[in-house]
Structures are given as C-alpha cells and as structure tokens.
XYZ file of C-alpha atoms in Angstrom:
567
model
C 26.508 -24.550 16.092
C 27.114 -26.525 19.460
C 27.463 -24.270 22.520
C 31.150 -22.906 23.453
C 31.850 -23.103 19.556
C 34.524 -19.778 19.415
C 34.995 -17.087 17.439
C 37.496 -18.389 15.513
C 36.027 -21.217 14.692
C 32.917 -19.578 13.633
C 35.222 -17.371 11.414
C 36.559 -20.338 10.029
C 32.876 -21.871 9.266
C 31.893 -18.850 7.458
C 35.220 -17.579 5.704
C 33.788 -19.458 2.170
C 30.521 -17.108 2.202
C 31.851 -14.106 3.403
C 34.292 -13.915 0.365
C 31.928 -14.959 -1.541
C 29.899 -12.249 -0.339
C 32.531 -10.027 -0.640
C 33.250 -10.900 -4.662
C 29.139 -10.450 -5.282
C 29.244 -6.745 -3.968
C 32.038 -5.968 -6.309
C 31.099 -7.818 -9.261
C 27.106 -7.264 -9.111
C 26.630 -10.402 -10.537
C 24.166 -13.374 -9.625
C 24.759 -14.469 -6.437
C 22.962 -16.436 -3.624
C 23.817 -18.798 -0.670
C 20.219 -19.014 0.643
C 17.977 -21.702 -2.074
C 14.892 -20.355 -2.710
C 12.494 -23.340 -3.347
C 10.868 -24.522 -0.436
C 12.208 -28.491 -1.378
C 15.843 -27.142 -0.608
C 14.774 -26.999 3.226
C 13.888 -29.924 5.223
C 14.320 -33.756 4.893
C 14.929 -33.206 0.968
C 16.740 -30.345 1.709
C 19.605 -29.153 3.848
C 21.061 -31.419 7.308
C 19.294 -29.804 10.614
C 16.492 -27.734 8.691
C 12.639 -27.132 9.132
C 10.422 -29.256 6.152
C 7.375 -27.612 5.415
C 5.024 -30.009 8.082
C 7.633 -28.940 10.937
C 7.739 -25.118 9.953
C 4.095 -25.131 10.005
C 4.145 -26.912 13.311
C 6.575 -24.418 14.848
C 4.187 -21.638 13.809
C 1.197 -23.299 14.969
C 3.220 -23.936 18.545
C 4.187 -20.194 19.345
C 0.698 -19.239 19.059
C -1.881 -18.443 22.222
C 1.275 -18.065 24.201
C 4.007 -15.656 25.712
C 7.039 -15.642 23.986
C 9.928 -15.978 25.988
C 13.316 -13.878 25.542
C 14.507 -13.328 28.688
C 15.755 -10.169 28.183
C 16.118 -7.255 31.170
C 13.835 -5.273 32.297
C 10.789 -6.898 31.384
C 7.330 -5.018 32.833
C 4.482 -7.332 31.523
C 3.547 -8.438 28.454
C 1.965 -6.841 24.894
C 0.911 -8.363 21.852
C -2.234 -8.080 19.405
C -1.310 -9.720 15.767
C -4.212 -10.307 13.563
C -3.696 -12.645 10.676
C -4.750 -10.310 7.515
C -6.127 -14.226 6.753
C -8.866 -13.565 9.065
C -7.625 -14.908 13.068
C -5.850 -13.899 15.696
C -2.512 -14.907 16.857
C -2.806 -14.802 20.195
C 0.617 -14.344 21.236
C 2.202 -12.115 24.304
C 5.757 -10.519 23.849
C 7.898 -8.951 26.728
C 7.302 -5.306 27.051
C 10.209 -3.711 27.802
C 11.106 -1.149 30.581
C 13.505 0.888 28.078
C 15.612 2.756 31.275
C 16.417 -0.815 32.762
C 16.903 -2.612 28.991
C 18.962 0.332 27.303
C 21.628 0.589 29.379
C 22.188 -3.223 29.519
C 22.177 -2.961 25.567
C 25.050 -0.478 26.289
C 26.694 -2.538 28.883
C 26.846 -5.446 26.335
C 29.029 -3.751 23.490
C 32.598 -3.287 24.786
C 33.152 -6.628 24.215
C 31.198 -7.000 20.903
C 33.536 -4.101 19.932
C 36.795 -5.832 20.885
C 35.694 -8.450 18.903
C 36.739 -7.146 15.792
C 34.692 -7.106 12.289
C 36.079 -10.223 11.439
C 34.507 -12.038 14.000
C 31.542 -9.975 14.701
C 30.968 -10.739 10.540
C 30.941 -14.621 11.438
C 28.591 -13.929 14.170
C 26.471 -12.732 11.577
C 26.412 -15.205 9.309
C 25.759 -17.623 11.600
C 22.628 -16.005 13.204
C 21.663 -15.919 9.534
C 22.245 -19.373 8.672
C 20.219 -20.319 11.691
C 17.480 -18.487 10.607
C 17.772 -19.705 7.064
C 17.372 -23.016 8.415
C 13.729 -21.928 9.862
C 12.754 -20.449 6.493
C 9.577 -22.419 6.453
C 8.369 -21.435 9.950
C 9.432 -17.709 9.466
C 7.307 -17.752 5.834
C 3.948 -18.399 8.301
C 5.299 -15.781 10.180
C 5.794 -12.978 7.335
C 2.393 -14.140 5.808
C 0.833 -13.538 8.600
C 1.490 -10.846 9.803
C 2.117 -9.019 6.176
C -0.459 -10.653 4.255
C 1.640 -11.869 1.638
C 0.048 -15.039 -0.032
C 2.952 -18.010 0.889
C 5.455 -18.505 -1.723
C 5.992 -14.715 -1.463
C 6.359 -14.355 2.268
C 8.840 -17.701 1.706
C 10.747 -15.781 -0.656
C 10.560 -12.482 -0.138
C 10.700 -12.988 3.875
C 12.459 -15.905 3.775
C 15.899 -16.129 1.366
C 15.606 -12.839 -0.240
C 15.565 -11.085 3.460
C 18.410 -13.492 4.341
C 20.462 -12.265 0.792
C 20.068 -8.408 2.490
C 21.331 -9.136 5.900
C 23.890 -10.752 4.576
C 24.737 -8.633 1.679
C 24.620 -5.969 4.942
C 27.446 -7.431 6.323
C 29.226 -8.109 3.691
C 29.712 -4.124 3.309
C 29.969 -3.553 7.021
C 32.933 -5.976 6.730
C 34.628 -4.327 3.876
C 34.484 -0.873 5.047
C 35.494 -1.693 8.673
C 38.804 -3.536 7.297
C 39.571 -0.921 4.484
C 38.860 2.118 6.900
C 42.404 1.238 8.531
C 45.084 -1.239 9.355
C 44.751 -2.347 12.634
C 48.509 -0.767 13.552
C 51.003 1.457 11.929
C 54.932 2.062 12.619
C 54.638 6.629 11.554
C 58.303 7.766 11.286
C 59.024 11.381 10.141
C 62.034 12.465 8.646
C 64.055 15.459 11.151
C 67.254 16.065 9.052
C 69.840 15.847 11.327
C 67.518 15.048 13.933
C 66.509 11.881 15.158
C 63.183 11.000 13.426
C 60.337 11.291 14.859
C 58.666 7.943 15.751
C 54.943 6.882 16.960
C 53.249 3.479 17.182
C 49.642 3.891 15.867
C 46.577 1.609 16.546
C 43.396 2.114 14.862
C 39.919 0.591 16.433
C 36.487 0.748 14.327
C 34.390 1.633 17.154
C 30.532 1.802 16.999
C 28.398 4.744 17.471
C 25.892 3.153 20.120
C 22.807 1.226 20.396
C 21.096 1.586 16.880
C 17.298 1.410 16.741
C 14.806 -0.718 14.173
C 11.725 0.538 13.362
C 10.020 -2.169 11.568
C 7.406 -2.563 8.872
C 4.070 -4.087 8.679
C 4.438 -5.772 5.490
C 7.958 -6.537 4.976
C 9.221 -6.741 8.135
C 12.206 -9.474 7.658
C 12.914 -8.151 4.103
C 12.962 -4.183 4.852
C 14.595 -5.084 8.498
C 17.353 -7.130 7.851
C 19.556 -4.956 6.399
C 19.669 -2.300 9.023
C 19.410 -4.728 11.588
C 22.659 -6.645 10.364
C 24.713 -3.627 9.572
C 24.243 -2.053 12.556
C 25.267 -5.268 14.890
C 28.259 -6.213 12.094
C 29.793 -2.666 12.927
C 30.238 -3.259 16.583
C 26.311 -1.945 17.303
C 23.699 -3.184 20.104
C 20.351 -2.933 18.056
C 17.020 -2.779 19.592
C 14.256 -4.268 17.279
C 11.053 -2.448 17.819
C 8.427 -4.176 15.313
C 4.877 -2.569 14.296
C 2.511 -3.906 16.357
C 0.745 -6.063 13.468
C 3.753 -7.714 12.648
C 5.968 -8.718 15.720
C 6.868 -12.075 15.429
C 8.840 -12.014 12.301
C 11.073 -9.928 14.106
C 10.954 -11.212 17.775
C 11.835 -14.850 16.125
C 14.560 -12.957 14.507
C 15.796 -11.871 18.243
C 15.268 -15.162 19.798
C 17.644 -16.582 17.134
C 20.378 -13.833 17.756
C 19.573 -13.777 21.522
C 20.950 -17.868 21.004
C 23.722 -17.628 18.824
C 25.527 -13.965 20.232
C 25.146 -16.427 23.774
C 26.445 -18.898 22.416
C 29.846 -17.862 21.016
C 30.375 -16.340 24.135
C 28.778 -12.926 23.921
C 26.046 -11.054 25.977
C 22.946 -11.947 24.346
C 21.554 -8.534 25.208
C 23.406 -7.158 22.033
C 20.064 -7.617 20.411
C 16.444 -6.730 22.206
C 13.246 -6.805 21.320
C 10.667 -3.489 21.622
C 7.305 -4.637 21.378
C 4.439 -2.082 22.430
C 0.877 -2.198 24.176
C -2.006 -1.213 21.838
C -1.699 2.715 21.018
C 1.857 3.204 22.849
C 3.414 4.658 20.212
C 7.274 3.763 22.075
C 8.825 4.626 18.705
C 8.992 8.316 18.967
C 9.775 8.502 22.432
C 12.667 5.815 21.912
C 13.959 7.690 19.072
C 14.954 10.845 20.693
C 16.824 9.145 23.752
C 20.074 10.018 23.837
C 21.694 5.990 24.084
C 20.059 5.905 20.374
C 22.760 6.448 17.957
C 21.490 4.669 14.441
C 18.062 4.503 13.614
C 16.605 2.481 11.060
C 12.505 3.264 9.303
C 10.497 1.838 6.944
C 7.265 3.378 6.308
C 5.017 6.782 6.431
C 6.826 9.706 4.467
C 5.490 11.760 7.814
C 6.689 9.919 10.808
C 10.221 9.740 8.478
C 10.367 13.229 8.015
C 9.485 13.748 11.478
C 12.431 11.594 12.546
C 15.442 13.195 10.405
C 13.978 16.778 11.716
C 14.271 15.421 15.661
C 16.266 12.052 15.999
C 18.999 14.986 15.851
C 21.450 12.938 18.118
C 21.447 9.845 15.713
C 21.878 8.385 12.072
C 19.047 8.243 10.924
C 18.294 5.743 7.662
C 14.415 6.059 6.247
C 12.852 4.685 3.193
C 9.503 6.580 3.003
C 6.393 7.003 0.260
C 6.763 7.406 -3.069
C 5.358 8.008 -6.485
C 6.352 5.122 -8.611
C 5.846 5.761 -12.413
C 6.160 4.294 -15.522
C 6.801 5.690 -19.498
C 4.971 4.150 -21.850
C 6.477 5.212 -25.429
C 7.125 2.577 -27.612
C 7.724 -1.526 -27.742
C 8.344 -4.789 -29.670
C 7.078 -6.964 -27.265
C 3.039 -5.715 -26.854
C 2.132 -9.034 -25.724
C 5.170 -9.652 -23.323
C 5.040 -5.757 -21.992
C 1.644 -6.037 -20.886
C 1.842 -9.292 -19.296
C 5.008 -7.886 -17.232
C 3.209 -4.750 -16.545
C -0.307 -7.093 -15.225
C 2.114 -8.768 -13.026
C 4.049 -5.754 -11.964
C 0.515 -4.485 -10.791
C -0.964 -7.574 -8.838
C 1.753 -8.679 -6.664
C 1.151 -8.541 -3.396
C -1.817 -6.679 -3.976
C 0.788 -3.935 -4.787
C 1.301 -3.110 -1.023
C 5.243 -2.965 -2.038
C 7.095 0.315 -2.223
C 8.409 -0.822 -5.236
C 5.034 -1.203 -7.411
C 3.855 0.908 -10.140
C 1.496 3.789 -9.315
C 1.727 6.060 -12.500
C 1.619 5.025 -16.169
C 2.230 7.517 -18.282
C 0.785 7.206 -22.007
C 0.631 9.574 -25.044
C -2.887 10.640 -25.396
C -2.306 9.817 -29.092
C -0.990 6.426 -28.760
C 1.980 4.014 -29.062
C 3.728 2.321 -31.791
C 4.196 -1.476 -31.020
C 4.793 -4.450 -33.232
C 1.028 -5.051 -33.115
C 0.215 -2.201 -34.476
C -0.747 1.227 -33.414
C -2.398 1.472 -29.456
C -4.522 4.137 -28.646
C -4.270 5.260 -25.106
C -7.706 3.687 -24.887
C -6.545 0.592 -26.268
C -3.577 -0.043 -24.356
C -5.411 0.657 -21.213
C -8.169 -1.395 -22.411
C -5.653 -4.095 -23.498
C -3.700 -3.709 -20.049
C -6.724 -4.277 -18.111
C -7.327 -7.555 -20.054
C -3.712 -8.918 -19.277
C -4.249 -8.512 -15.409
C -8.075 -10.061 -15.739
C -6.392 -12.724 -17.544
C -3.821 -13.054 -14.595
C -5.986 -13.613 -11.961
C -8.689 -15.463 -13.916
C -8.566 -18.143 -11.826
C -9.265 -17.666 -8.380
C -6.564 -20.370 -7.288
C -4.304 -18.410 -9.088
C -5.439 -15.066 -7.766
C -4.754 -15.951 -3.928
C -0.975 -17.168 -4.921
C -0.497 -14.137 -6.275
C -2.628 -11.137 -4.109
C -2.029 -12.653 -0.917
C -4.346 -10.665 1.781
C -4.970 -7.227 2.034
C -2.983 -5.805 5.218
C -5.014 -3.479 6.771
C -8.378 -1.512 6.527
C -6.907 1.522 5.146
C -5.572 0.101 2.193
C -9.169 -1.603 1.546
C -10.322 1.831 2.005
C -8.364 3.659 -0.935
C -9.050 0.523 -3.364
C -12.830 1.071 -2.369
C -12.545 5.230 -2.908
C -10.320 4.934 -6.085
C -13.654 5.062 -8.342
C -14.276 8.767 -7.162
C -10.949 9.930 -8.560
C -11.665 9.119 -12.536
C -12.727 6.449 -15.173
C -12.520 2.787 -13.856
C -11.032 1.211 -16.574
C -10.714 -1.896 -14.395
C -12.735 -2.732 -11.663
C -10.710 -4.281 -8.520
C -13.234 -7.356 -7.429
C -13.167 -9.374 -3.882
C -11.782 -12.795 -4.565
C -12.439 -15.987 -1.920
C -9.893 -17.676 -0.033
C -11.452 -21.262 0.694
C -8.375 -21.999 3.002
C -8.835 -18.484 4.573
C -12.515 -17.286 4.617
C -11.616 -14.765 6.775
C -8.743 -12.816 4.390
C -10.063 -10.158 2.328
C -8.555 -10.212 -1.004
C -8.802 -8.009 -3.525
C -7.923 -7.413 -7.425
C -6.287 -4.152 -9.037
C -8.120 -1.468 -10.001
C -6.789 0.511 -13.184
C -8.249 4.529 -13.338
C -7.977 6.519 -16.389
C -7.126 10.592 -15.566
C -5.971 13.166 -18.427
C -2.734 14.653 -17.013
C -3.953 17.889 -18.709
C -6.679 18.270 -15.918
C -5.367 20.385 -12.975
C -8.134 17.980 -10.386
C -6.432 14.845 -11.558
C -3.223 15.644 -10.437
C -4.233 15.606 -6.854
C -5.024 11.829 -7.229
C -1.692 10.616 -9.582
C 0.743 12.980 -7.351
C 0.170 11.403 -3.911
C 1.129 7.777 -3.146
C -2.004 5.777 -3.166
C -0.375 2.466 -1.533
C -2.245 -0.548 -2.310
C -3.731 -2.129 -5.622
C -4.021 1.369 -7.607
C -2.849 2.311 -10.308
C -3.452 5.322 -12.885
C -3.014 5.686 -16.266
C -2.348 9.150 -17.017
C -2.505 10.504 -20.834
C -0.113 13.017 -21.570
C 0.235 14.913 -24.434
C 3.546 13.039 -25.404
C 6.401 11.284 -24.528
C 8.847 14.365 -23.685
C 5.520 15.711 -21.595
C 5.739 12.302 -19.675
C 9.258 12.725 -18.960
C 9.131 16.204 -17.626
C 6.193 14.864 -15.309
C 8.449 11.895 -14.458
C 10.918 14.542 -13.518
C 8.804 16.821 -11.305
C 7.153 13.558 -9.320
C 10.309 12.105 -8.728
C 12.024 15.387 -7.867
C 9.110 16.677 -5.184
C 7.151 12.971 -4.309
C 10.480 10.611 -4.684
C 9.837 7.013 -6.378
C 11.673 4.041 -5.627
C 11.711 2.523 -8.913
C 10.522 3.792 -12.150
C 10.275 1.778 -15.618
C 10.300 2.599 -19.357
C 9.233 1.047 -22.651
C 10.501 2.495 -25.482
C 11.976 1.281 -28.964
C 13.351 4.714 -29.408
C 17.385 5.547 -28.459
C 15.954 9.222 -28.193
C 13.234 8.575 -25.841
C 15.349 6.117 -24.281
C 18.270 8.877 -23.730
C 16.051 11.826 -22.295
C 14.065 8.880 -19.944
C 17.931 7.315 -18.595
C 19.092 11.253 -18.438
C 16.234 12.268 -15.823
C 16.627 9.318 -14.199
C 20.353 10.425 -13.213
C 20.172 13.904 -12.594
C 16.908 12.950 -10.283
C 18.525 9.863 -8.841
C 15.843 7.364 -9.190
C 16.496 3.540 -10.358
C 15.438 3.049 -13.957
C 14.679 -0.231 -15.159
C 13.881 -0.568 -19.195
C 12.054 -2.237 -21.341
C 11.362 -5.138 -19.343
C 8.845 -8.145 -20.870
C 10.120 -11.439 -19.174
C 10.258 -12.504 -15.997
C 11.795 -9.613 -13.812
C 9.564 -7.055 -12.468
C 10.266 -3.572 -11.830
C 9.243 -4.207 -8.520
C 11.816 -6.677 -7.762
C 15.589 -6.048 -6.994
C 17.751 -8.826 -6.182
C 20.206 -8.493 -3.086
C 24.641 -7.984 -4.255
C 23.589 -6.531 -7.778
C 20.427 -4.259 -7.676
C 20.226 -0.982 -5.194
C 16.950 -0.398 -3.697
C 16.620 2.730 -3.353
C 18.907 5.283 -4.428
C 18.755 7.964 -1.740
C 18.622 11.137 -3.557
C 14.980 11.467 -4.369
C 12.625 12.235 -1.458
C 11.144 8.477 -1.092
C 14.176 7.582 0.947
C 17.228 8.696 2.094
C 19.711 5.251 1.932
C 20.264 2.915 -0.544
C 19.872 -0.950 0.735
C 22.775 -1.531 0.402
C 26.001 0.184 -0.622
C 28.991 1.694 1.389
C 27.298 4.787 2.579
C 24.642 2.684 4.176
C 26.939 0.996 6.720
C 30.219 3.593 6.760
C 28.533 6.062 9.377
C 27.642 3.220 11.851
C 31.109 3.458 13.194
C 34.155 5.790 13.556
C 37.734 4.571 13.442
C 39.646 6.308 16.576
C 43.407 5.895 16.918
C 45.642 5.134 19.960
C 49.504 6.979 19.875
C 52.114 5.861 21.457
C 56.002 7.248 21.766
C 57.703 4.464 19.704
C-alpha cells in the first residue's frame, strides 16, 4: 500500500477476500488466501514479498538491537529471548509506561470507531496481507522463540495464523453489519392520531482497549485471532507477549503501527507491552479499569485467576487440558498407528491440541490385522513413532526444540509415574548444537489403579503420553466423560469400527462439548484444525472458555447504541 492510500480504496482492494471470507465461514468448506509452501513467497512467489535468503536476513538484522515502535510513553527498554535452538537474541523492546500509553490507546479510537466495520475490516486485511508478505522472516521469528522446528513455525505461525486473523474478521464483520442497519424511518400507527414518527441511527461501538496476553509457543497462531477481532470491532488492543517470545508479536505491531498510519489512522490503535525480567505487568494490566476485552492463552491457573478478577472486562481464555483418545476398534492398524505416532511427535507435543490419554481395553482390540492386545498395540504404537523419527534428519523437522526447562523436566520425571513402554531419547541438531531435542515417551498405567490416576488426570504438557487400560470400551467412555467434564480437553479422537461404540463416543462428546474427531488414518491429525471450517475449542468444557472462532467470540467486543430523533 503507498502512503495516503484511503479507506475506500483499501475497501475496494480487499472486497474479493472479505466475501470470500465471508462464504468460507458459512459454508465450512476449504478455504485459504494465504499459500502455504514457502516457494509461493519471494522471487518465485508473490510481487513485493520476502524469499527465504531475505526473510532470513531480516531476522538476522533485528537482532542485538532495540526495536523501534515509537509508541508513547516509553520508560526504557526490556527484552531477554533465548532461542530454544541454543542463543540469545539479543534484542531490546520499548517498555511501556501503561498510565501515559493507555490513555493514548483510548484517545486513538473515536475515530477508528467512526470508521465503520467496513473499513476498519479492510484495515485488517491489509495489515494481514503485509504480514503475509513477511511470512519467511516471521517463521525465524515463531521458531525461535517457540521452538517449533521451521516448516512448522512457517506454517503454523506463518499462513495458518494469517487464516485465524482473518477468519477473525471475517466474523467481526458479519456480526457488526447484521447487528443493525445503520438507520431506520420507526412510524407507529395512532388511529386517528397522527403517527408517531422517529428517525433511528444505530452505531456498533466498541467496548474499550482490549488486552493480549500472548503465548510462548504459539504466539502468532493463538494471538491472531483475538488480536484481529478485537481491532475489527472498533477496539484499541494492547499486545503484551510472554517474555520468551516477543518478537513474533512486536513485528506484528510494527506492521499495524505502519499500515493503521498509513490509511490515515492513529497508529497507537495497536501497542506493544513488553516486560523486564520477573515483572509480571499482566495481572496488574488486567484489572485496570481502560481494559475492556482480554484475550489468554496458557496456565489453567493464571486463566482462572483472570475470569474470577478481570471482573470489569471480557475475558476470552483457552487454558490446560486433558486430551484423550478411544481406542476400540479399526480397519486401518497400519494407517491408525502411523496417524497416532505423528499425532504424538509434533512439535514435541507442546500443542494444546496433542494427545495425552489413550484409552485401550485391557483385553484388546479387533483390527484387520488381527486381534491387539493392549500390550501389543502399545508395543506396536511405540514402534510406529521409533520408526518416525528413525532418522535423526527427520526427527529435528518434526520435534523442533524443546521450549523451556520445565517441559524437559516432566519428559525426564515421566518414568516415575509407570511402565516406559517407550523411552523419549535426546536427538542432535548439527545446525543447532545448542537446542535440546527430545523424542516421546509412551507410559503404560492400569486405569483400575487409584495412584495412576493422579498422573493420566492432570495435563502433563510436553512429549507424554499414557496409555491407560481400561476394562472396556463403555469404561473408556465414562472416563472420557469425567476428564473432559472436570479437566476440559481441546480435542479428543476415536477409532472404532463399531456404529455402537461410535454412537455412545459422538453422544459424550455433545453433552460434554468437546470436539470429536474419528477414525482418522491419513494425513489430518487430531491435533490440527484448519481456520473457516474446524472450531478450536468449543468453550463448554473447562480447557477454555471461547471457541476460535465463531460468532460468540467476536459479538461481545462491541454494543450497538442507537441515536433518536423526532422525525
């Protein structure tokens, strides 16, 4: 976009993807604007975009410096980021003085507001298109500060994030415009009387300055959404990253910063939060009475302790949860296991969609290999993910780094808690010597055993998983039922050749709210949902609260408030 480009124009650009937008969110079918294959970006790819040498070169350049935002109230400067690849970043963001930068966050929507939801949407889009054009230097960004190996944090971070920011304001648009007309002629019948006659306007009007709490390890992917649905509906937003993973997000603001400037807003619509080392700004920030939205991804306590005391705002948290699987039945041994092995090792599991529980008939399953023991299938299972990540190459593209010590910790302790029936092992990054990378490790409990439940009924976030034998498949489902209903799950999956088992798995799925995905053996993972069809999330289990994305996820970021006049 060239500078003084207006509104209109900008609506004009972006009228083809909005609607398109707009069609995917009602049709749930495939849908994506954003290409996903690194070739689609640079000199191969699309006009004005970063190639892979120049997004690694842009990545390279911001490090060992400040970055600049130039945003008010600036006080000094913060910033710690260690690679989970083994070196330091060495970059210095503003740190905000909150009572100087919050009120010119405020000062900055009346305008924004005017603006309308049309325009605001094009806004959007284009902030998003810029950063889609930078998806190669924002992957280095995501992978190092997450730890995801490349191809994921290019993916995942890069057009996937992009799909949910978009998708974001795709539903911000459509419940803005179908809230109200703009105006309305109101004439009431009197009899004999004269009617009664008012002139009505109708303004979606936002509810303040909304607040993002970002994540360490997806913090484009799980931030977007909020982020984009917050400023679509009229919003200021105030990005406040976790301290091991800022400059996703503060590239993110720079971009915005640019574009909201450039179409002839106040740039201080969006801010950037970062914190010194052990601030902790994000509870403090969260109670202040200018925050009106608030957006969280992470610990089920800090998220629990927000919706009990961020009393004066919205608040939308995805939390822990106890993701579990039902093993009953399948035709596809080979192709279950191998989606299962995968389903396990991505990203080292550190997503909140990854298997933690599998449960398995202590007597066995039927598959079209024969009869599986719960020994054997373990057995088998742990095969298929030592086959996976064989090769070391292999391993690294798929494990990425492990993100913090804590996480190293519970693979390390996960030995104490029952059988190993797969040992996690430390594979070598020759690119990265300093990463720490680490394979799954599969434990064997008996669900019978009241000690083993304290180890399968807590989230154990990282590459852990349990298989839990049960004394059959209704058994499983009524312990699917209680961990979903008191520990929440974000996904769970099914495999099962039976329409019975199948009905009483889908039926506790809906009366506990959790997203069911079934019988799955090719190449879509219960730990992946794809942005204008699948709902992450569903929130009505206890592992999150909002759905990303769906109507009630952007409705209460605004209120509609009508004007009367005497006609």
């Amino acid at each position: 976009m060239t500078a003084g480009l207006t509104t209109a124009q900008l609506i004009e650009k972006h009228r083809p993807t909005l609607d398109q937008a707009l069609d995917a969110i009602r049709s749930r079918a495939y849908w994506s604007p954003h290409p996903e294959h690194p070739k689609a970006y640079g000199p191969e790819g699309a006009p004005g975009s970063l190639g892979a040498a120049e997004g690694q070169a842009a990545f390279d350049a911001q490090r060992g410096k400040r970055f600049e935002l130039e945003q008010p109230g600036t006080d000094g400067w913060a910033g710690s980021e260690v690679s989970p690849y083994g070196f330091e970043l060495g970059i210095e963001y503003p740190h905000a003085d909150v009572d100087v930068l919050l009120p010119a966050l405020r000062a900055a929507m009346p305008a924004w507001r005017e603006a309308g939801p049309r325009a605001r949407a094009a806004v959007c889009l284009e902030i998003l298109a810029r950063i889609n054009a930078r998806t190669h230097e924002f992957a280095h960004a995501v992978m190092h500060t997450s730890g995801q190996a490349f191809m994921m944090a290019f993916q995942a971070g890069g057009p996937h994030a992009q799909d949910r920011g978009l998708e974001a304001v795709a539903y911000a648009y459509a419940e803005q415009t179908n809230a109200a007309p703009e105006t309305a002629e109101w004439v009431k019948p009197q009899g004999k009387r004269d009617p009664l006659k008012l002139n009505k306007q109708f303004t979606t009007v936002p509810r303040g300055v909304s607040l993002l709490i970002g994540c360490n390890t997806f913090p484009t992917w799980n931030g977007y959404p909020g982020l984009f649905a917050s400023l679509a509906t009229g919003n200021a937003v105030l990005v406040k990253p976790h301290p091991r993973a800022v400059l996703p997000l503060a590239l993110t603001v720079r971009v915005a910063r640019e574009v909201l400037a450039e179409a002839g807003f106040s740039p201080d619509l969006v801010a950037l939060a970062a914190e010194r080392d052990g601030e902790g700004i994000a509870k403090s920030l969260a109670v202040r009475p200018e925050i009106r939205v608030i957006d969280y991804t992470g610990s089920t306590a800090f998220g629990d302790w927000l919706e009990a005391n961020a009393r004066q705002a919205q608040v939308f948290t995805e939390k822990a949860g106890v993701n579990t699987v039902v093993v009953d039945s399948t035709d596809d041994y080979k192709g279950m296991l191998s989606n299962l092995a995968f389903s396990l090792s991505l990203y080292s599991g550190q997503m909140c969609t990854t298997p933690q529980n599998l449960l398995v008939p202590r007597e066995g399953i039927a598959t079209d290999a024969g009869h599986k023991s719960f020994d054997e299938f373990v057995a088998d299972l742990a095969t298929a993910v030592e086959r996976l990540l064989g090769d070391d190459a292999r391993a690294n593209a798929l494990l990425g780094a492990i993100v913090n010590d804590q996480v190293k910790a519970r693979i390390d302790a996960a030995a104490q808690l029952g059988e190993v029936a797969l040992a996690s092992r430390t594979v070598a990054n020759p690119d990265f010597p300093g990463a720490t990378v680490r394979t799954p490790v599969i434990v064997k409990l008996d669900g019978a055993k009241p000690d083993a439940e304290a180890a399968y009924f807590s989230e154990c976030f990282g590459p852990v998983s349990f298989a839990v034998a049960v004394d059959s498949t209704a058994d499983a489902v009524e312990l699917l039922r209680r961990t979903v209903r008191e520990k929440g799950a974000m996904t769970v999956g099914a495999y099962t050749t039976s329409a019975d088992a199948e009905r009483l798995i889908e039926e506790a799925c809906l009366e506990e709210c959790a997203q069911l995905s079934l019988n799955l053996t090719g190449g879509v993972y219960v730990n992946q949902t794809a942005a204008f069809s699948d709902f992450h999330g569903s929130g009505g289990n206890p592992a999150a609260n909002a759905v990303l994305c769906d109507s009630a996820f952007v409705a209460s970021r605004f209120r509609t408030v009508e004007v009367r006049r005497q006609a």
